[in-house]
Amino acid sequence: MLLSDKNNQKSEKKLPQHIAIIMDGNGRWAKKRALPRKAGHKAGAKALEGIIEGANEMGIRHLTVYAFSTENWKRSEDEVSAIMDLLRQYLKTYFTRFQKDNVRMHVIGDISRLDQDIQEQIIEIEKLSADKDGMTVHIALNYGGRDELRRGITVLAKRVEEGKLRAEEITEEMISNVLDTAGVPDPELMIRTSGEERISNFLLWQLAYSEFYFSEKLWPDFTKEDLEDAILQYCGRERRFGGRLTESNEVK
Ligand code: FPP
């Protein structure tokens, strides 16, 4: 967000309210260590724990992470099942650990294709954390931007079919409101790790005006300090003057 002071003499960006992350590079991290891919995902899930903690400490309001895409089903059965097991374990870990910090947990994506027990766990965790008013962590599971738009468009098309809405009255706001992120401000900053520079079907509608930050680090190596660097770059590195983020959410 660009801010000008009264005299219009300087402008600076405030902390992003919403950061989206494509957590890429788990497989390569494991390969470098001659470990199975699932060890990379496990290290990735641990790294996410640190990033949730860091983002919350820095005062970020929404963090959306791409944990499993609609395309990820094409991976080997063994790898998919390892990621699902990590989900079972870590959804609980994140929820338990960050409850005291007032963190709300929310899942985006079409969860109907996930195993029944995971669906139940998601519903439970979302319900139990619904009253938290700190940061919200949105975990994208069986998520694809095109699929999300397709599901949203179906909702609007039904309203037209039922005569409740005229097609030409559809606004951008109505579209935003039928997406999984309804009510959540669009991300100001999107981070992708591992040196890849693609959107890969992530938040296609919501990233329309976002700043992109690409890190060479593999996701399991991405730390709170890396997150802070990404935010500082977003805010404008020339304003850093060797400083770090302050408690008042300003760049010093
Ligand atoms: C990309 O790395 C990562 C994924 C497809 C899955 C992300 C999963 C996690 C961070 C762990 C599980 C998450 C939770 C919430 C428990 P890649 O496998 O595409 O890496 P590569 O490009 O190096 O092969």
PDB file of C-alpha atoms and ligand atoms in Angstrom:
ATOM      1  CA  MET A   1       0.000   0.000   0.000  1.00  0.00           C
ATOM      2  CA  LEU A   2       1.512   3.330  -0.972  1.00  0.00           C
ATOM      3  CA  LEU A   3       1.159   6.054   1.667  1.00  0.00           C
ATOM      4  CA  SER A   4       1.913   9.736   1.368  1.00  0.00           C
ATOM      5  CA  ASP A   5       2.392  12.072   4.302  1.00  0.00           C
ATOM      6  CA  LYS A   6       0.460  15.327   4.609  1.00  0.00           C
ATOM      7  CA  ASN A   7       3.031  17.263   2.629  1.00  0.00           C
ATOM      8  CA  ASN A   8       3.280  14.498   0.054  1.00  0.00           C
ATOM      9  CA  GLN A   9       7.020  14.537   0.687  1.00  0.00           C
ATOM     10  CA  LYS A  10       7.604  10.856   1.108  1.00  0.00           C
ATOM     11  CA  SER A  11       5.758   7.664   0.468  1.00  0.00           C
ATOM     12  CA  GLU A  12       6.327   4.306   1.996  1.00  0.00           C
ATOM     13  CA  LYS A  13       4.699   0.918   1.959  1.00  0.00           C
ATOM     14  CA  LYS A  14       3.054  -0.439   5.080  1.00  0.00           C
ATOM     15  CA  LEU A  15       3.499  -4.053   6.103  1.00  0.00           C
ATOM     16  CA  PRO A  16       1.523  -6.334   3.831  1.00  0.00           C
ATOM     17  CA  GLN A  17      -1.698  -7.511   5.478  1.00  0.00           C
ATOM     18  CA  HIS A  18      -1.724 -10.688   3.449  1.00  0.00           C
ATOM     19  CA  ILE A  19       1.236 -12.763   2.254  1.00  0.00           C
ATOM     20  CA  ALA A  20       0.843 -15.757  -0.039  1.00  0.00           C
ATOM     21  CA  ILE A  21       3.580 -18.378  -0.325  1.00  0.00           C
ATOM     22  CA  ILE A  22       4.345 -21.102  -2.847  1.00  0.00           C
ATOM     23  CA  MET A  23       6.457 -23.459  -0.740  1.00  0.00           C
ATOM     24  CA  ASP A  24       8.605 -24.978  -3.461  1.00  0.00           C
ATOM     25  CA  GLY A  25      11.771 -27.090  -3.393  1.00  0.00           C
ATOM     26  CA  ASN A  26      11.091 -29.834  -0.844  1.00  0.00           C
ATOM     27  CA  GLY A  27      12.006 -32.547  -3.350  1.00  0.00           C
ATOM     28  CA  ARG A  28      15.299 -30.908  -4.312  1.00  0.00           C
ATOM     29  CA  TRP A  29      16.143 -30.322  -0.656  1.00  0.00           C
ATOM     30  CA  ALA A  30      15.739 -34.057  -0.022  1.00  0.00           C
ATOM     31  CA  LYS A  31      17.620 -35.029  -3.173  1.00  0.00           C
ATOM     32  CA  LYS A  32      20.624 -32.913  -2.163  1.00  0.00           C
ATOM     33  CA  ARG A  33      20.770 -34.968   1.025  1.00  0.00           C
ATOM     34  CA  ALA A  34      20.090 -38.314  -0.668  1.00  0.00           C
ATOM     35  CA  LEU A  35      16.840 -38.566   1.317  1.00  0.00           C
ATOM     36  CA  PRO A  36      13.421 -39.701   0.101  1.00  0.00           C
ATOM     37  CA  ARG A  37      11.116 -36.921  -1.154  1.00  0.00           C
ATOM     38  CA  LYS A  38       8.878 -37.369   1.865  1.00  0.00           C
ATOM     39  CA  ALA A  39      11.748 -36.287   4.121  1.00  0.00           C
ATOM     40  CA  GLY A  40      11.789 -33.033   2.147  1.00  0.00           C
ATOM     41  CA  HIS A  41       8.073 -32.537   2.738  1.00  0.00           C
ATOM     42  CA  LYS A  42       8.514 -33.225   6.435  1.00  0.00           C
ATOM     43  CA  ALA A  43      11.264 -30.612   6.613  1.00  0.00           C
ATOM     44  CA  GLY A  44       8.919 -28.321   4.642  1.00  0.00           C
ATOM     45  CA  ALA A  45       6.128 -28.786   7.155  1.00  0.00           C
ATOM     46  CA  LYS A  46       8.562 -27.919   9.974  1.00  0.00           C
ATOM     47  CA  ALA A  47       9.740 -24.848   8.071  1.00  0.00           C
ATOM     48  CA  LEU A  48       6.121 -23.724   7.781  1.00  0.00           C
ATOM     49  CA  GLU A  49       5.806 -23.864  11.562  1.00  0.00           C
ATOM     50  CA  GLY A  50       8.626 -21.321  11.859  1.00  0.00           C
ATOM     51  CA  ILE A  51       7.141 -19.123   9.150  1.00  0.00           C
ATOM     52  CA  ILE A  52       3.704 -19.070  10.811  1.00  0.00           C
ATOM     53  CA  GLU A  53       5.419 -18.046  14.040  1.00  0.00           C
ATOM     54  CA  GLY A  54       7.460 -15.360  12.280  1.00  0.00           C
ATOM     55  CA  ALA A  55       4.569 -13.926  10.285  1.00  0.00           C
ATOM     56  CA  ASN A  56       2.452 -13.759  13.413  1.00  0.00           C
ATOM     57  CA  GLU A  57       5.216 -12.034  15.387  1.00  0.00           C
ATOM     58  CA  MET A  58       5.612  -9.487  12.600  1.00  0.00           C
ATOM     59  CA  GLY A  59       1.913  -8.640  12.675  1.00  0.00           C
ATOM     60  CA  ILE A  60       0.848 -10.128   9.337  1.00  0.00           C
ATOM     61  CA  ARG A  61      -2.953 -10.592   9.292  1.00  0.00           C
ATOM     62  CA  HIS A  62      -3.281 -13.341   6.664  1.00  0.00           C
ATOM     63  CA  LEU A  63      -0.839 -15.986   5.486  1.00  0.00           C
ATOM     64  CA  THR A  64      -1.901 -18.265   2.621  1.00  0.00           C
ATOM     65  CA  VAL A  65       0.299 -21.260   1.836  1.00  0.00           C
ATOM     66  CA  TYR A  66       0.101 -23.649  -1.107  1.00  0.00           C
ATOM     67  CA  ALA A  67       0.375 -27.087   0.520  1.00  0.00           C
ATOM     68  CA  PHE A  68      -1.288 -29.347  -2.061  1.00  0.00           C
ATOM     69  CA  SER A  69      -2.466 -28.379  -5.530  1.00  0.00           C
ATOM     70  CA  THR A  70      -5.117 -29.950  -7.755  1.00  0.00           C
ATOM     71  CA  GLU A  71      -2.162 -31.049  -9.936  1.00  0.00           C
ATOM     72  CA  ASN A  72      -0.255 -32.704  -7.069  1.00  0.00           C
ATOM     73  CA  TRP A  73      -2.452 -35.832  -7.337  1.00  0.00           C
ATOM     74  CA  LYS A  74      -0.318 -36.754 -10.367  1.00  0.00           C
ATOM     75  CA  ARG A  75       2.616 -37.517  -8.054  1.00  0.00           C
ATOM     76  CA  SER A  76       3.354 -41.091  -6.999  1.00  0.00           C
ATOM     77  CA  GLU A  77       0.906 -42.737  -4.622  1.00  0.00           C
ATOM     78  CA  ASP A  78       3.683 -43.019  -2.094  1.00  0.00           C
ATOM     79  CA  GLU A  79       4.451 -39.284  -2.158  1.00  0.00           C
ATOM     80  CA  VAL A  80       0.766 -38.243  -2.044  1.00  0.00           C
ATOM     81  CA  SER A  81       0.177 -40.514   0.898  1.00  0.00           C
ATOM     82  CA  ALA A  82       3.259 -39.154   2.697  1.00  0.00           C
ATOM     83  CA  ILE A  83       1.985 -35.567   2.240  1.00  0.00           C
ATOM     84  CA  MET A  84      -1.463 -36.611   3.519  1.00  0.00           C
ATOM     85  CA  ASP A  85       0.124 -38.185   6.603  1.00  0.00           C
ATOM     86  CA  LEU A  86       2.072 -34.996   7.238  1.00  0.00           C
ATOM     87  CA  LEU A  87      -1.171 -33.068   6.977  1.00  0.00           C
ATOM     88  CA  ARG A  88      -2.796 -35.309   9.575  1.00  0.00           C
ATOM     89  CA  GLN A  89       0.119 -34.639  11.881  1.00  0.00           C
ATOM     90  CA  TYR A  90       0.867 -30.992  11.232  1.00  0.00           C
ATOM     91  CA  LEU A  91      -2.656 -29.566  11.040  1.00  0.00           C
ATOM     92  CA  LYS A  92      -2.912 -30.631  14.662  1.00  0.00           C
ATOM     93  CA  THR A  93       0.572 -29.345  15.507  1.00  0.00           C
ATOM     94  CA  TYR A  94      -0.051 -25.892  13.996  1.00  0.00           C
ATOM     95  CA  PHE A  95      -3.464 -25.647  15.629  1.00  0.00           C
ATOM     96  CA  THR A  96      -2.216 -26.685  19.076  1.00  0.00           C
ATOM     97  CA  ARG A  97       0.930 -24.627  18.982  1.00  0.00           C
ATOM     98  CA  PHE A  98      -0.609 -21.377  17.751  1.00  0.00           C
ATOM     99  CA  GLN A  99      -3.898 -21.436  19.633  1.00  0.00           C
ATOM    100  CA  LYS A 100      -2.369 -19.405  22.452  1.00  0.00           C
ATOM    101  CA  ASP A 101      -1.239 -16.805  19.904  1.00  0.00           C
ATOM    102  CA  ASN A 102      -4.819 -16.326  18.731  1.00  0.00           C
ATOM    103  CA  VAL A 103      -4.092 -17.766  15.275  1.00  0.00           C
ATOM    104  CA  ARG A 104      -7.084 -18.866  13.215  1.00  0.00           C
ATOM    105  CA  MET A 105      -6.768 -21.822  10.850  1.00  0.00           C
ATOM    106  CA  HIS A 106      -8.668 -21.939   7.569  1.00  0.00           C
ATOM    107  CA  VAL A 107      -8.418 -24.239   4.568  1.00  0.00           C
ATOM    108  CA  ILE A 108      -9.004 -23.185   0.973  1.00  0.00           C
ATOM    109  CA  GLY A 109      -9.514 -25.587  -1.918  1.00  0.00           C
ATOM    110  CA  ASP A 110     -11.928 -28.420  -2.590  1.00  0.00           C
ATOM    111  CA  ILE A 111     -11.497 -30.645   0.451  1.00  0.00           C
ATOM    112  CA  SER A 112     -14.130 -33.153  -0.712  1.00  0.00           C
ATOM    113  CA  ARG A 113     -11.440 -35.203  -2.460  1.00  0.00           C
ATOM    114  CA  LEU A 114      -9.357 -35.600   0.711  1.00  0.00           C
ATOM    115  CA  ASP A 115      -9.702 -38.638   2.982  1.00  0.00           C
ATOM    116  CA  GLN A 116     -12.726 -38.447   5.265  1.00  0.00           C
ATOM    117  CA  ASP A 117     -10.661 -38.240   8.457  1.00  0.00           C
ATOM    118  CA  ILE A 118      -8.662 -35.287   7.115  1.00  0.00           C
ATOM    119  CA  GLN A 119     -11.868 -33.510   6.091  1.00  0.00           C
ATOM    120  CA  GLU A 120     -13.230 -34.029   9.592  1.00  0.00           C
ATOM    121  CA  GLN A 121     -10.017 -32.790  11.145  1.00  0.00           C
ATOM    122  CA  ILE A 122     -10.113 -29.635   8.995  1.00  0.00           C
ATOM    123  CA  ILE A 123     -13.738 -28.901   9.924  1.00  0.00           C
ATOM    124  CA  GLU A 124     -12.935 -29.427  13.604  1.00  0.00           C
ATOM    125  CA  ILE A 125      -9.838 -27.209  13.590  1.00  0.00           C
ATOM    126  CA  GLU A 126     -11.612 -24.467  11.635  1.00  0.00           C
ATOM    127  CA  LYS A 127     -14.492 -24.587  14.110  1.00  0.00           C
ATOM    128  CA  LEU A 128     -12.259 -24.554  17.182  1.00  0.00           C
ATOM    129  CA  SER A 129     -10.205 -21.617  15.932  1.00  0.00           C
ATOM    130  CA  ALA A 130     -13.071 -19.627  14.386  1.00  0.00           C
ATOM    131  CA  ASP A 131     -13.148 -17.135  17.248  1.00  0.00           C
ATOM    132  CA  LYS A 132      -9.424 -16.335  17.099  1.00  0.00           C
ATOM    133  CA  ASP A 133      -8.840 -12.789  15.989  1.00  0.00           C
ATOM    134  CA  GLY A 134      -5.075 -12.825  15.428  1.00  0.00           C
ATOM    135  CA  MET A 135      -3.481 -13.892  12.162  1.00  0.00           C
ATOM    136  CA  THR A 136      -5.353 -16.319   9.908  1.00  0.00           C
ATOM    137  CA  VAL A 137      -3.384 -19.097   8.250  1.00  0.00           C
ATOM    138  CA  HIS A 138      -5.104 -20.245   5.067  1.00  0.00           C
ATOM    139  CA  ILE A 139      -3.804 -23.639   3.974  1.00  0.00           C
ATOM    140  CA  ALA A 140      -4.466 -24.425   0.313  1.00  0.00           C
ATOM    141  CA  LEU A 141      -5.336 -28.121  -0.049  1.00  0.00           C
ATOM    142  CA  ASN A 142      -6.489 -29.708  -3.268  1.00  0.00           C
ATOM    143  CA  TYR A 143      -6.446 -26.110  -4.403  1.00  0.00           C
ATOM    144  CA  GLY A 144      -6.210 -24.786  -7.945  1.00  0.00           C
ATOM    145  CA  GLY A 145      -6.957 -21.213  -8.977  1.00  0.00           C
ATOM    146  CA  ARG A 146      -8.856 -22.344 -12.064  1.00  0.00           C
ATOM    147  CA  ASP A 147     -10.857 -24.888 -10.075  1.00  0.00           C
ATOM    148  CA  GLU A 148     -11.693 -22.213  -7.493  1.00  0.00           C
ATOM    149  CA  LEU A 149     -12.909 -19.890 -10.263  1.00  0.00           C
ATOM    150  CA  ARG A 150     -14.897 -22.718 -11.842  1.00  0.00           C
ATOM    151  CA  ARG A 151     -16.596 -23.473  -8.519  1.00  0.00           C
ATOM    152  CA  GLY A 152     -17.307 -19.780  -7.933  1.00  0.00           C
ATOM    153  CA  ILE A 153     -18.660 -19.236 -11.440  1.00  0.00           C
ATOM    154  CA  THR A 154     -20.977 -22.228 -10.949  1.00  0.00           C
ATOM    155  CA  VAL A 155     -22.435 -20.552  -7.849  1.00  0.00           C
ATOM    156  CA  LEU A 156     -23.106 -17.335  -9.778  1.00  0.00           C
ATOM    157  CA  ALA A 157     -24.461 -19.232 -12.815  1.00  0.00           C
ATOM    158  CA  LYS A 158     -26.941 -21.028 -10.535  1.00  0.00           C
ATOM    159  CA  ARG A 159     -28.158 -17.671  -9.200  1.00  0.00           C
ATOM    160  CA  VAL A 160     -28.674 -16.511 -12.794  1.00  0.00           C
ATOM    161  CA  GLU A 161     -30.466 -19.761 -13.663  1.00  0.00           C
ATOM    162  CA  GLU A 162     -32.803 -19.299 -10.697  1.00  0.00           C
ATOM    163  CA  GLY A 163     -33.577 -15.747 -11.794  1.00  0.00           C
ATOM    164  CA  LYS A 164     -31.980 -14.257  -8.651  1.00  0.00           C
ATOM    165  CA  LEU A 165     -29.256 -12.426 -10.552  1.00  0.00           C
ATOM    166  CA  ARG A 166     -28.954 -10.880 -14.010  1.00  0.00           C
ATOM    167  CA  ALA A 167     -25.794 -11.937 -15.862  1.00  0.00           C
ATOM    168  CA  GLU A 168     -24.879  -8.352 -16.772  1.00  0.00           C
ATOM    169  CA  GLU A 169     -25.063  -7.330 -13.101  1.00  0.00           C
ATOM    170  CA  ILE A 170     -22.150  -9.556 -12.069  1.00  0.00           C
ATOM    171  CA  THR A 171     -19.436  -7.419 -10.486  1.00  0.00           C
ATOM    172  CA  GLU A 172     -15.808  -8.113  -9.587  1.00  0.00           C
ATOM    173  CA  GLU A 173     -16.832  -7.939  -5.927  1.00  0.00           C
ATOM    174  CA  MET A 174     -19.437 -10.680  -6.463  1.00  0.00           C
ATOM    175  CA  ILE A 175     -16.752 -12.875  -8.022  1.00  0.00           C
ATOM    176  CA  SER A 176     -14.364 -12.221  -5.100  1.00  0.00           C
ATOM    177  CA  ASN A 177     -17.170 -13.164  -2.724  1.00  0.00           C
ATOM    178  CA  VAL A 178     -17.759 -16.597  -4.226  1.00  0.00           C
ATOM    179  CA  LEU A 179     -14.086 -17.564  -4.027  1.00  0.00           C
ATOM    180  CA  ASP A 180     -12.557 -19.555  -1.141  1.00  0.00           C
ATOM    181  CA  THR A 181     -10.893 -16.336   0.059  1.00  0.00           C
ATOM    182  CA  ALA A 182     -14.172 -14.381   0.340  1.00  0.00           C
ATOM    183  CA  GLY A 183     -13.799 -11.529   2.825  1.00  0.00           C
ATOM    184  CA  VAL A 184      -9.990 -11.771   2.870  1.00  0.00           C
ATOM    185  CA  PRO A 185      -7.996  -8.864   1.364  1.00  0.00           C
ATOM    186  CA  ASP A 186      -5.965  -9.837  -1.716  1.00  0.00           C
ATOM    187  CA  PRO A 187      -2.293 -10.634  -0.977  1.00  0.00           C
ATOM    188  CA  GLU A 188      -0.029  -7.624  -1.411  1.00  0.00           C
ATOM    189  CA  LEU A 189       2.978  -9.950  -1.551  1.00  0.00           C
ATOM    190  CA  MET A 190       3.476 -13.393  -3.079  1.00  0.00           C
ATOM    191  CA  ILE A 191       6.642 -15.325  -2.259  1.00  0.00           C
ATOM    192  CA  ARG A 192       7.884 -18.377  -4.163  1.00  0.00           C
ATOM    193  CA  THR A 193      10.945 -20.299  -3.067  1.00  0.00           C
ATOM    194  CA  SER A 194      13.420 -22.519  -4.944  1.00  0.00           C
ATOM    195  CA  GLY A 195      14.201 -20.134  -7.792  1.00  0.00           C
ATOM    196  CA  GLU A 196      11.104 -21.008  -9.841  1.00  0.00           C
ATOM    197  CA  GLU A 197       9.229 -17.996 -11.175  1.00  0.00           C
ATOM    198  CA  ARG A 198       5.696 -19.140 -11.958  1.00  0.00           C
ATOM    199  CA  ILE A 199       2.220 -18.799 -10.400  1.00  0.00           C
ATOM    200  CA  SER A 200       1.371 -22.481 -10.960  1.00  0.00           C
ATOM    201  CA  ASN A 201      -2.407 -22.028 -10.686  1.00  0.00           C
ATOM    202  CA  PHE A 202      -2.178 -20.334  -7.270  1.00  0.00           C
ATOM    203  CA  LEU A 203      -4.675 -17.576  -6.349  1.00  0.00           C
ATOM    204  CA  LEU A 204      -5.111 -16.534  -9.987  1.00  0.00           C
ATOM    205  CA  TRP A 205      -7.779 -13.921  -9.266  1.00  0.00           C
ATOM    206  CA  GLN A 206      -6.342 -12.659  -5.976  1.00  0.00           C
ATOM    207  CA  LEU A 207      -2.760 -12.085  -7.193  1.00  0.00           C
ATOM    208  CA  ALA A 208      -3.796  -9.623  -9.905  1.00  0.00           C
ATOM    209  CA  TYR A 209      -1.982  -6.673  -8.290  1.00  0.00           C
ATOM    210  CA  SER A 210       0.446  -8.447  -5.937  1.00  0.00           C
ATOM    211  CA  GLU A 211       4.168  -7.868  -5.748  1.00  0.00           C
ATOM    212  CA  PHE A 212       6.166 -11.045  -6.412  1.00  0.00           C
ATOM    213  CA  TYR A 213       9.277 -12.061  -4.491  1.00  0.00           C
ATOM    214  CA  PHE A 214      11.315 -15.016  -5.680  1.00  0.00           C
ATOM    215  CA  SER A 215      13.831 -16.639  -3.357  1.00  0.00           C
ATOM    216  CA  GLU A 216      16.581 -19.006  -4.439  1.00  0.00           C
ATOM    217  CA  LYS A 217      16.262 -20.865  -1.132  1.00  0.00           C
ATOM    218  CA  LEU A 218      14.576 -24.251  -1.079  1.00  0.00           C
ATOM    219  CA  TRP A 219      11.450 -24.184   1.072  1.00  0.00           C
ATOM    220  CA  PRO A 220      12.800 -26.249   4.024  1.00  0.00           C
ATOM    221  CA  ASP A 221      15.669 -23.736   4.312  1.00  0.00           C
ATOM    222  CA  PHE A 222      13.386 -20.681   4.271  1.00  0.00           C
ATOM    223  CA  THR A 223      13.449 -18.982   7.679  1.00  0.00           C
ATOM    224  CA  LYS A 224      11.738 -16.171   9.540  1.00  0.00           C
ATOM    225  CA  GLU A 225      14.687 -13.962   8.606  1.00  0.00           C
ATOM    226  CA  ASP A 226      14.110 -14.765   4.921  1.00  0.00           C
ATOM    227  CA  LEU A 227      10.468 -13.830   5.373  1.00  0.00           C
ATOM    228  CA  GLU A 228      11.530 -10.585   6.958  1.00  0.00           C
ATOM    229  CA  ASP A 229      13.895  -9.900   4.045  1.00  0.00           C
ATOM    230  CA  ALA A 230      11.048 -10.487   1.592  1.00  0.00           C
ATOM    231  CA  ILE A 231       8.845  -8.066   3.525  1.00  0.00           C
ATOM    232  CA  LEU A 232      11.612  -5.490   3.708  1.00  0.00           C
ATOM    233  CA  GLN A 233      12.163  -5.772  -0.022  1.00  0.00           C
ATOM    234  CA  TYR A 234       8.429  -5.342  -0.520  1.00  0.00           C
ATOM    235  CA  CYS A 235       8.491  -2.252   1.708  1.00  0.00           C
ATOM    236  CA  GLY A 236      11.425  -0.843  -0.245  1.00  0.00           C
ATOM    237  CA  ARG A 237      14.985  -1.872   0.606  1.00  0.00           C
ATOM    238  CA  GLU A 238      16.243   1.715   0.506  1.00  0.00           C
ATOM    239  CA  ARG A 239      14.207   2.334   3.668  1.00  0.00           C
ATOM    240  CA  ARG A 240      15.965  -0.393   5.632  1.00  0.00           C
ATOM    241  CA  PHE A 241      19.103   1.504   6.628  1.00  0.00           C
ATOM    242  CA  GLY A 242      20.537  -1.630   8.186  1.00  0.00           C
ATOM    243  CA  GLY A 243      17.489  -1.988  10.415  1.00  0.00           C
ATOM    244  CA  ARG A 244      14.911  -4.639  11.018  1.00  0.00           C
ATOM    245  CA  LEU A 245      11.153  -4.494  11.462  1.00  0.00           C
ATOM    246  CA  THR A 246      10.016  -2.711  14.618  1.00  0.00           C
ATOM    247  CA  GLU A 247       7.121  -3.608  16.854  1.00  0.00           C
ATOM    248  CA  SER A 248       5.109  -0.727  15.479  1.00  0.00           C
ATOM    249  CA  ASN A 249       5.242  -2.447  12.078  1.00  0.00           C
ATOM    250  CA  GLU A 250       7.385   0.227  10.528  1.00  0.00           C
ATOM    251  CA  VAL A 251      10.560  -0.305   8.611  1.00  0.00           C
ATOM    252  CA  LYS A 252      13.355   1.408  10.497  1.00  0.00           C
TER     253      LYS A 252
HETATM  254  C1  FPP B   1       6.734 -28.365  -3.347  1.00  0.00           C
HETATM  255  O1  FPP B   1       7.967 -29.004  -3.320  1.00  0.00           O
HETATM  256  C2  FPP B   1       5.939 -28.700  -2.200  1.00  0.00           C
HETATM  257  C3  FPP B   1       4.767 -29.416  -2.221  1.00  0.00           C
HETATM  258  C4  FPP B   1       4.149 -29.925  -3.429  1.00  0.00           C
HETATM  259  C5  FPP B   1       4.046 -29.731  -1.009  1.00  0.00           C
HETATM  260  C6  FPP B   1       4.170 -28.722   0.073  1.00  0.00           C
HETATM  261  C7  FPP B   1       4.103 -29.464   1.320  1.00  0.00           C
HETATM  262  C8  FPP B   1       4.637 -29.087   2.487  1.00  0.00           C
HETATM  263  C9  FPP B   1       5.333 -27.815   2.739  1.00  0.00           C
HETATM  264  C10 FPP B   1       4.597 -29.996   3.629  1.00  0.00           C
HETATM  265  C11 FPP B   1       3.261 -30.401   4.025  1.00  0.00           C
HETATM  266  C12 FPP B   1       2.404 -29.275   4.354  1.00  0.00           C
HETATM  267  C13 FPP B   1       1.652 -29.231   5.424  1.00  0.00           C
HETATM  268  C14 FPP B   1       0.749 -28.076   5.619  1.00  0.00           C
HETATM  269  C15 FPP B   1       1.687 -30.273   6.444  1.00  0.00           C
HETATM  270  P1  FPP B   1       8.318 -30.007  -4.493  1.00  0.00           P
HETATM  271  O2  FPP B   1       8.030 -31.384  -4.014  1.00  0.00           O
HETATM  272  O3  FPP B   1       7.594 -29.621  -5.738  1.00  0.00           O
HETATM  273  O4  FPP B   1       9.831 -29.763  -4.624  1.00  0.00           O
HETATM  274  P2  FPP B   1      10.727 -29.942  -5.940  1.00  0.00           P
HETATM  275  O5  FPP B   1      10.236 -28.945  -6.937  1.00  0.00           O
HETATM  276  O6  FPP B   1      12.102 -29.641  -5.446  1.00  0.00           O
HETATM  277  O7  FPP B   1      10.570 -31.373  -6.390  1.00  0.00           O
END
